[in-house]
XYZ file of C-alpha atoms in Angstrom:
458
model
C 11.046 14.921 23.098
C 9.306 16.427 20.206
C 8.151 19.666 21.349
C 4.511 20.945 19.532
C 1.453 22.857 20.062
C -1.918 20.819 19.666
C -4.502 22.549 17.214
C -6.726 22.401 19.682
C -5.013 24.581 21.833
C -4.652 27.166 19.221
C -7.902 27.102 18.493
C -9.460 27.535 21.826
C -7.277 29.915 22.773
C -5.483 27.789 25.597
C -2.362 28.288 23.711
C -0.255 31.418 24.761
C 2.915 31.658 23.314
C 3.193 33.404 19.876
C 5.626 31.364 18.050
C 4.755 27.749 18.198
C 5.424 24.511 16.460
C 2.962 22.438 15.022
C 2.176 18.520 13.261
C -0.528 17.773 11.302
C -2.116 16.036 8.168
C -3.028 18.143 5.133
C -6.627 18.979 4.624
C -6.686 21.285 1.908
C -4.231 23.173 -0.154
C -3.727 26.042 -2.360
C -1.592 28.417 -3.807
C -2.153 32.144 -4.854
C 0.541 34.428 -6.744
C 2.070 36.056 -3.474
C 0.171 33.786 -0.611
C -0.577 30.257 -0.188
C -2.604 28.111 2.302
C -2.937 24.756 3.759
C -5.389 23.740 6.280
C -4.489 20.934 8.726
C -5.184 18.483 11.963
C -4.014 16.597 14.325
C -7.127 15.008 15.497
C -7.235 16.762 18.955
C -10.203 18.582 17.393
C -12.807 18.636 14.424
C -11.762 22.421 13.153
C -8.684 22.364 10.772
C -5.972 25.239 11.283
C -5.247 27.360 8.663
C -1.394 27.670 7.754
C -0.399 30.909 5.620
C 2.385 30.669 3.839
C 4.132 34.033 2.297
C 5.419 32.661 -1.306
C 8.280 35.226 -1.279
C 9.695 33.202 1.746
C 8.456 29.455 0.555
C 9.303 28.799 -3.026
C 8.629 25.370 -2.866
C 5.520 23.892 -1.643
C 4.974 20.948 -3.858
C 4.826 18.987 -0.597
C 1.831 20.829 0.539
C -0.167 17.912 -0.568
C -3.852 16.473 0.563
C -3.014 13.783 3.252
C 0.985 14.776 3.808
C 2.024 14.844 7.197
C 4.165 18.105 7.853
C 5.916 20.255 10.990
C 5.194 23.875 10.798
C 6.820 26.647 13.276
C 5.435 29.878 13.115
C 3.439 32.636 14.605
C -0.107 32.605 15.776
C -1.576 35.675 14.508
C -5.637 36.801 14.231
C -7.257 35.139 11.446
C -9.595 38.075 9.231
C -11.599 34.681 8.086
C -15.239 33.653 9.256
C -14.292 30.536 10.228
C -11.573 30.708 12.816
C -10.171 33.588 15.212
C -6.334 32.155 14.662
C -4.181 31.090 11.922
C -0.690 30.403 11.656
C 1.711 32.333 9.983
C 4.318 29.719 8.717
C 8.246 30.769 9.203
C 9.737 27.558 8.372
C 7.970 24.220 6.654
C 9.115 20.434 6.827
C 7.376 17.731 5.019
C 7.638 14.566 7.394
C 5.305 12.005 5.750
C 4.869 12.805 1.950
C 1.814 11.401 -0.295
C 1.981 10.401 -4.009
C -0.701 10.911 -6.495
C -2.601 7.854 -5.713
C -3.546 8.853 -2.278
C -7.147 7.649 -2.341
C -8.635 10.739 0.061
C -7.727 13.902 -2.276
C -11.288 14.729 -2.701
C -13.160 16.733 -0.432
C -16.071 14.572 -0.238
C -16.026 10.462 -0.051
C -19.323 8.368 0.208
C -19.222 6.274 3.567
C -19.739 3.017 1.347
C -16.237 4.014 -0.214
C -14.759 5.285 3.079
C -15.971 1.550 5.005
C -13.773 0.065 2.732
C -10.535 1.384 3.714
C -10.817 1.784 7.778
C -7.293 2.646 8.316
C -7.748 5.668 6.327
C -11.324 7.004 6.949
C -10.392 8.738 10.213
C -8.585 10.930 8.871
C -12.100 12.653 7.507
C -13.983 14.643 9.462
C -17.082 12.497 9.788
C -15.352 9.940 11.516
C -12.193 12.200 13.726
C -15.445 12.788 15.325
C -16.953 9.897 15.509
C -14.209 8.533 17.218
C -13.552 11.261 19.544
C -17.408 10.902 20.673
C -16.441 7.329 21.431
C -13.538 8.570 23.940
C -15.936 10.985 25.841
C -18.538 8.358 25.875
C -16.391 5.611 27.507
C -15.232 7.503 29.924
C -19.113 8.938 30.768
C -19.449 4.880 31.328
C -16.827 4.538 33.871
C -18.221 7.949 35.318
C -21.451 7.107 35.938
C -20.733 3.664 37.510
C -17.852 5.183 39.751
C -20.042 7.548 40.793
C -23.099 5.132 41.813
C -20.317 2.768 43.588
C -19.702 0.061 41.140
C -16.481 -1.456 40.589
C -15.671 -2.412 37.574
C -14.151 -5.885 36.569
C -12.422 -7.529 33.583
C -14.676 -10.450 32.824
C -12.949 -13.605 30.589
C -12.950 -13.253 27.153
C -13.195 -17.159 26.518
C -15.672 -18.976 28.395
C -17.136 -22.480 28.260
C -21.118 -21.196 27.841
C -23.133 -19.759 25.504
C -24.951 -17.439 28.208
C -27.507 -16.215 25.399
C -28.466 -19.707 24.056
C -28.587 -18.981 20.652
C -25.916 -21.456 19.406
C -24.075 -17.793 17.858
C -20.973 -18.370 19.845
C -17.244 -18.658 18.219
C -15.230 -21.789 18.948
C -11.503 -21.426 20.239
C -9.442 -24.187 19.661
C -5.883 -24.955 19.851
C -6.577 -27.892 17.304
C -5.190 -27.964 14.100
C -8.468 -27.757 11.873
C -6.936 -30.161 9.069
C -6.016 -32.765 11.383
C -8.925 -32.855 14.191
C -8.336 -35.922 16.137
C -11.537 -37.998 16.655
C -12.790 -40.316 19.175
C -16.115 -42.586 18.598
C -17.085 -40.078 15.812
C -16.844 -37.124 17.978
C -14.153 -34.542 18.305
C -11.450 -35.404 20.949
C -11.403 -32.370 23.082
C -8.892 -33.818 25.569
C -5.931 -33.109 22.700
C -7.342 -29.478 22.792
C -5.643 -26.911 24.622
C -8.612 -26.695 27.657
C -9.410 -30.260 26.961
C -12.874 -29.464 26.374
C -14.732 -26.729 24.005
C -14.368 -23.000 24.663
C -15.566 -20.318 22.909
C -15.635 -16.649 22.567
C -17.730 -14.818 25.355
C -21.201 -13.242 23.964
C -21.645 -12.292 27.383
C -19.964 -11.534 30.383
C -23.147 -11.617 32.453
C -22.793 -14.782 33.882
C -19.348 -14.061 35.253
C -20.456 -10.944 36.386
C -22.868 -12.289 38.891
C -20.649 -14.045 41.077
C -18.856 -10.837 41.645
C -21.942 -9.021 42.153
C -22.970 -11.357 45.121
C -19.797 -10.702 47.090
C -18.933 -6.848 46.149
C -23.257 -5.583 45.795
C -22.319 -3.906 42.296
C -20.102 -4.489 39.680
C -19.847 -3.685 35.908
C -17.901 -5.039 32.842
C -17.407 -2.879 30.009
C -15.530 -5.114 27.146
C -15.697 -6.652 23.672
C -17.962 -9.442 22.814
C -18.649 -11.857 20.078
C -21.540 -13.457 18.082
C -21.210 -15.229 14.801
C -24.891 -13.726 14.037
C -25.893 -14.665 10.315
C -27.389 -11.196 10.245
C -26.329 -8.901 8.062
C -27.900 -5.699 8.828
C -26.951 -2.320 9.494
C -27.071 -3.454 13.251
C -25.100 -6.124 13.460
C -21.463 -7.260 13.269
C -19.358 -10.038 14.575
C -17.250 -8.146 17.489
C -18.638 -5.294 19.455
C -18.707 -3.856 22.843
C -21.091 -3.968 25.482
C -21.680 -2.729 28.955
C -23.217 -5.521 31.908
C -23.616 -4.413 35.214
C -24.875 -6.876 37.758
C -26.508 -5.640 41.051
C -26.914 -7.477 44.495
C -30.464 -6.539 45.883
C -31.799 -4.931 42.638
C -35.499 -6.126 41.482
C -36.871 -5.235 37.815
C -37.721 -1.586 39.068
C -34.548 -0.921 40.454
C -32.881 -2.117 37.404
C -34.999 0.169 34.738
C -34.445 3.153 36.829
C -30.601 2.468 36.486
C -30.619 2.043 32.972
C -32.744 5.336 32.384
C -30.540 7.180 34.663
C -27.579 5.716 33.200
C -28.567 6.748 29.670
C -29.271 9.876 30.236
C -25.988 10.573 32.478
C -24.339 9.583 28.987
C -26.497 11.999 26.912
C -25.526 14.594 29.458
C -22.087 13.851 29.535
C -21.747 13.938 25.689
C -24.109 17.205 25.234
C -21.513 19.157 27.878
C -18.037 17.679 26.451
C -18.432 17.464 22.602
C -20.353 20.349 21.102
C -18.390 21.119 18.064
C -18.766 17.450 17.202
C -22.270 17.218 17.851
C -22.827 20.608 15.510
C -21.006 18.894 12.666
C -23.177 15.744 12.770
C -26.420 18.296 13.290
C -24.959 19.875 9.665
C -24.350 16.738 7.721
C -26.173 13.863 9.303
C -29.359 14.146 11.389
C -30.486 17.629 11.804
C -32.854 16.621 14.978
C -29.567 15.454 16.759
C -29.823 18.112 19.313
C -33.372 17.426 19.898
C -32.698 13.989 20.328
C -30.104 15.122 23.115
C -32.652 17.390 25.045
C -35.323 14.370 24.739
C -33.082 12.288 26.621
C -31.951 14.482 28.747
C -35.191 15.772 29.845
C -38.134 13.762 29.272
C -39.378 10.258 31.549
C -39.091 7.190 28.788
C -42.142 5.073 28.575
C -42.765 1.630 30.035
C -45.187 -0.846 28.579
C -45.439 -4.497 29.948
C -45.219 -6.813 26.573
C -49.284 -8.104 27.230
C -50.393 -4.300 26.914
C -47.862 -4.070 23.861
C -49.594 -6.948 22.317
C -53.073 -5.443 22.911
C -51.813 -1.733 21.498
C -50.555 -3.295 18.478
C -53.520 -5.556 17.933
C -55.333 -2.223 17.729
C -53.336 -1.411 14.934
C -52.921 -4.491 13.266
C -54.232 -3.095 10.045
C -51.018 -1.263 9.731
C -48.591 -4.314 10.072
C -47.240 -6.708 7.545
C -47.509 -9.650 9.961
C -50.341 -9.446 12.668
C -48.898 -9.726 16.110
C -49.754 -12.603 18.496
C -48.713 -13.534 21.979
C -45.609 -15.297 22.253
C -43.949 -13.550 18.641
C -41.363 -11.201 18.947
C -41.070 -7.233 19.048
C -40.288 -7.025 15.071
C -38.614 -3.961 13.896
C -41.833 -2.651 12.473
C -43.563 -3.260 15.971
C -40.742 -1.367 17.246
C -40.398 1.579 15.122
C -44.327 1.828 15.713
C -44.368 2.004 19.486
C -40.814 4.254 19.713
C -41.718 6.882 16.289
C -45.238 7.182 16.790
C -46.947 5.931 19.832
C -44.902 6.820 22.460
C -42.277 9.341 20.350
C -39.213 8.389 21.962
C -37.781 5.338 24.246
C -39.952 2.879 25.691
C -39.442 -0.172 28.294
C -41.405 -3.161 27.577
C -41.434 -5.612 30.815
C -42.850 -8.953 31.457
C -42.123 -10.822 28.172
C -43.258 -14.474 27.865
C -40.538 -16.994 29.701
C -40.276 -18.828 26.353
C -38.961 -16.129 24.501
C -36.094 -15.881 26.828
C -32.871 -17.246 28.559
C -33.247 -19.740 31.632
C -31.743 -17.183 34.339
C -34.532 -14.870 33.893
C -36.892 -14.563 37.311
C -40.270 -16.330 36.719
C -43.185 -14.061 37.626
C -45.688 -14.860 39.958
C -48.052 -15.856 36.646
C -45.990 -18.510 35.892
C -45.828 -17.741 32.252
C -43.850 -14.176 32.226
C -40.212 -13.573 33.545
C -39.282 -10.025 35.325
C -37.317 -8.465 32.313
C -37.189 -5.813 29.782
C -36.048 -4.632 26.513
C -35.536 -0.755 25.775
C -36.463 0.024 22.966
C -35.250 3.351 20.964
C -36.418 5.334 18.072
C -34.140 4.496 14.845
C -32.118 2.007 16.498
C -34.624 -0.447 18.072
C -33.625 -2.525 21.109
C -30.771 -0.848 22.903
C -30.896 -2.440 26.309
C -32.078 -6.185 27.227
C -32.006 -6.518 31.195
C -34.025 -8.570 33.624
C -34.120 -9.704 37.297
C -31.592 -13.012 37.907
C -33.753 -15.766 38.956
C -32.438 -16.872 42.458
C -34.555 -19.327 43.582
C -32.456 -23.245 42.637
C -35.444 -25.022 42.085
C -37.048 -22.772 39.959
C -33.588 -22.294 38.093
C -33.348 -25.818 37.732
C -36.837 -26.198 36.313
C -36.533 -23.241 34.020
C -32.673 -24.459 32.824
C -34.347 -28.015 31.757
C -37.180 -26.602 29.946
C -34.629 -24.482 28.006
C -32.522 -27.755 27.534
C -29.509 -26.326 29.535
C -26.755 -28.679 30.158
C -26.570 -28.439 34.049
C -23.171 -29.967 34.307
C -21.439 -26.789 32.070
C -23.571 -24.555 34.677
C -22.712 -26.112 38.342
C -20.662 -23.150 39.436
C -23.658 -20.748 38.476
C -26.248 -23.098 39.796
C -23.816 -23.194 43.466
C -24.453 -19.323 43.930
C -28.543 -20.094 44.475
C -27.216 -23.004 46.920
C -25.112 -20.795 48.884
C -26.090 -17.140 50.334
C -28.477 -16.593 47.076
C -29.852 -13.142 46.575
C -32.165 -10.875 44.562
C -30.045 -9.582 42.054
C -30.532 -7.707 38.435
C -28.417 -7.208 35.548
C -28.379 -5.431 31.807
C -26.421 -5.304 28.835
C -26.074 -2.397 26.201
C -24.424 -2.057 23.139
C -21.942 0.672 23.225
C -21.845 1.004 19.217
C -25.936 1.026 19.198
C -25.684 4.047 21.775
C -22.523 5.659 19.786
C -24.954 5.298 16.625
C -28.019 6.939 18.629
C -25.963 9.861 19.865
C -24.269 10.536 17.017
C -26.606 10.300 13.718
C -24.228 7.574 12.383
C -26.859 5.100 10.668
C -24.757 2.146 10.686
C -22.836 0.502 13.289
C -20.036 -0.485 11.264
C -19.376 3.430 10.892
C -18.934 3.701 14.556
C -16.428 0.649 15.105
C -12.958 1.114 14.032
C -12.307 -1.985 11.936
C -15.719 -3.568 11.539
C -16.096 -7.340 11.316
C -19.214 -8.818 10.275
C -20.360 -12.267 7.866
C -17.960 -12.493 4.953
C -16.092 -9.395 5.947
C -13.006 -8.631 7.471
C -10.007 -5.850 7.123
């Protein structure tokens, strides 16, 4: 067993031992005539630990290069520096993993764009270490919230036969050799494929979560989703993670209340667990990040219907490049106006036109809108999409036909409305978009360890 003490336990005073062994990677190193210094990190905390070397004891410290992995044995002593209260007086140095002059992260500062080109190394920097520590704590917050609120965690399939969003942006999965596809009457013969039919990577776990909610009451999924989205913006990637709860006996108002409670809980959890990393992002990336947390924890989210949104936008139409019209989507410039200016915070937009939304959303009594909501956030735009699901079989059939849904592909989904149907609701929230907002990072590719986007894959 490798005996070692973490940097976190030393800096935070948890370690009571006087003599310790520490492993880590060198961030910086400098040498004087009598003393040499190195700051190291092991990933357990954002702050590095300073190691002091008496040059009378260490003749050769040439291996103390930025990026090198080292093992230090020494005594914990009080630090005279202002940055930290404790440091290590080294007694023994062992170079575990040396680096050469070609190590690409030798400079103190690198652009985010440069670091994006080497995702296998960028986590060694302060920025990305902080990102992925907060990613960890946000994941824990998600599970804790749902567990404390009586939900059951389920594993939805990653391979499905449906495109839940109906946008035609699913990645197809096949075991057939693409250079010799079998055709039958001019069409692909899927009888020779692994599943003997078309299959896709999931774009949403919602449809598979609904049957479990209609038996277990409240369930949630938290896993990867895949979309062959042609968009190449700072908010889009081909692979990302979604949180998707489904709840029996919830209407749209219940759904909206749950969404707000969930976001407030996660913000409070990270606020309490990650003060050092939040301070880091406040200092270097988003000066108002702490105010952002306070707003999320203390303020009520605004709420407005789609119809009222259109009236509000029309009153300010001279400010927009494209004039708002009923039936049009809430574009980025409209989102910015609503969140950044008019409401000054998150806002739920509800009851969109049915023609804009998937077939499974519950039709309102007006016959032209559906019981749904999008939660819009400043800087990020749409963060959550949710709805009350259509539980009435006759109306679901009509909506499916209007949306040109192949009923045979969804026969099991319609069975749920035939046998013991019940009112139910759910939502989907993009994990990385929430993490962007809670760290102040501006590009989704910078909150995913190994991002995949159109034409780009490590």
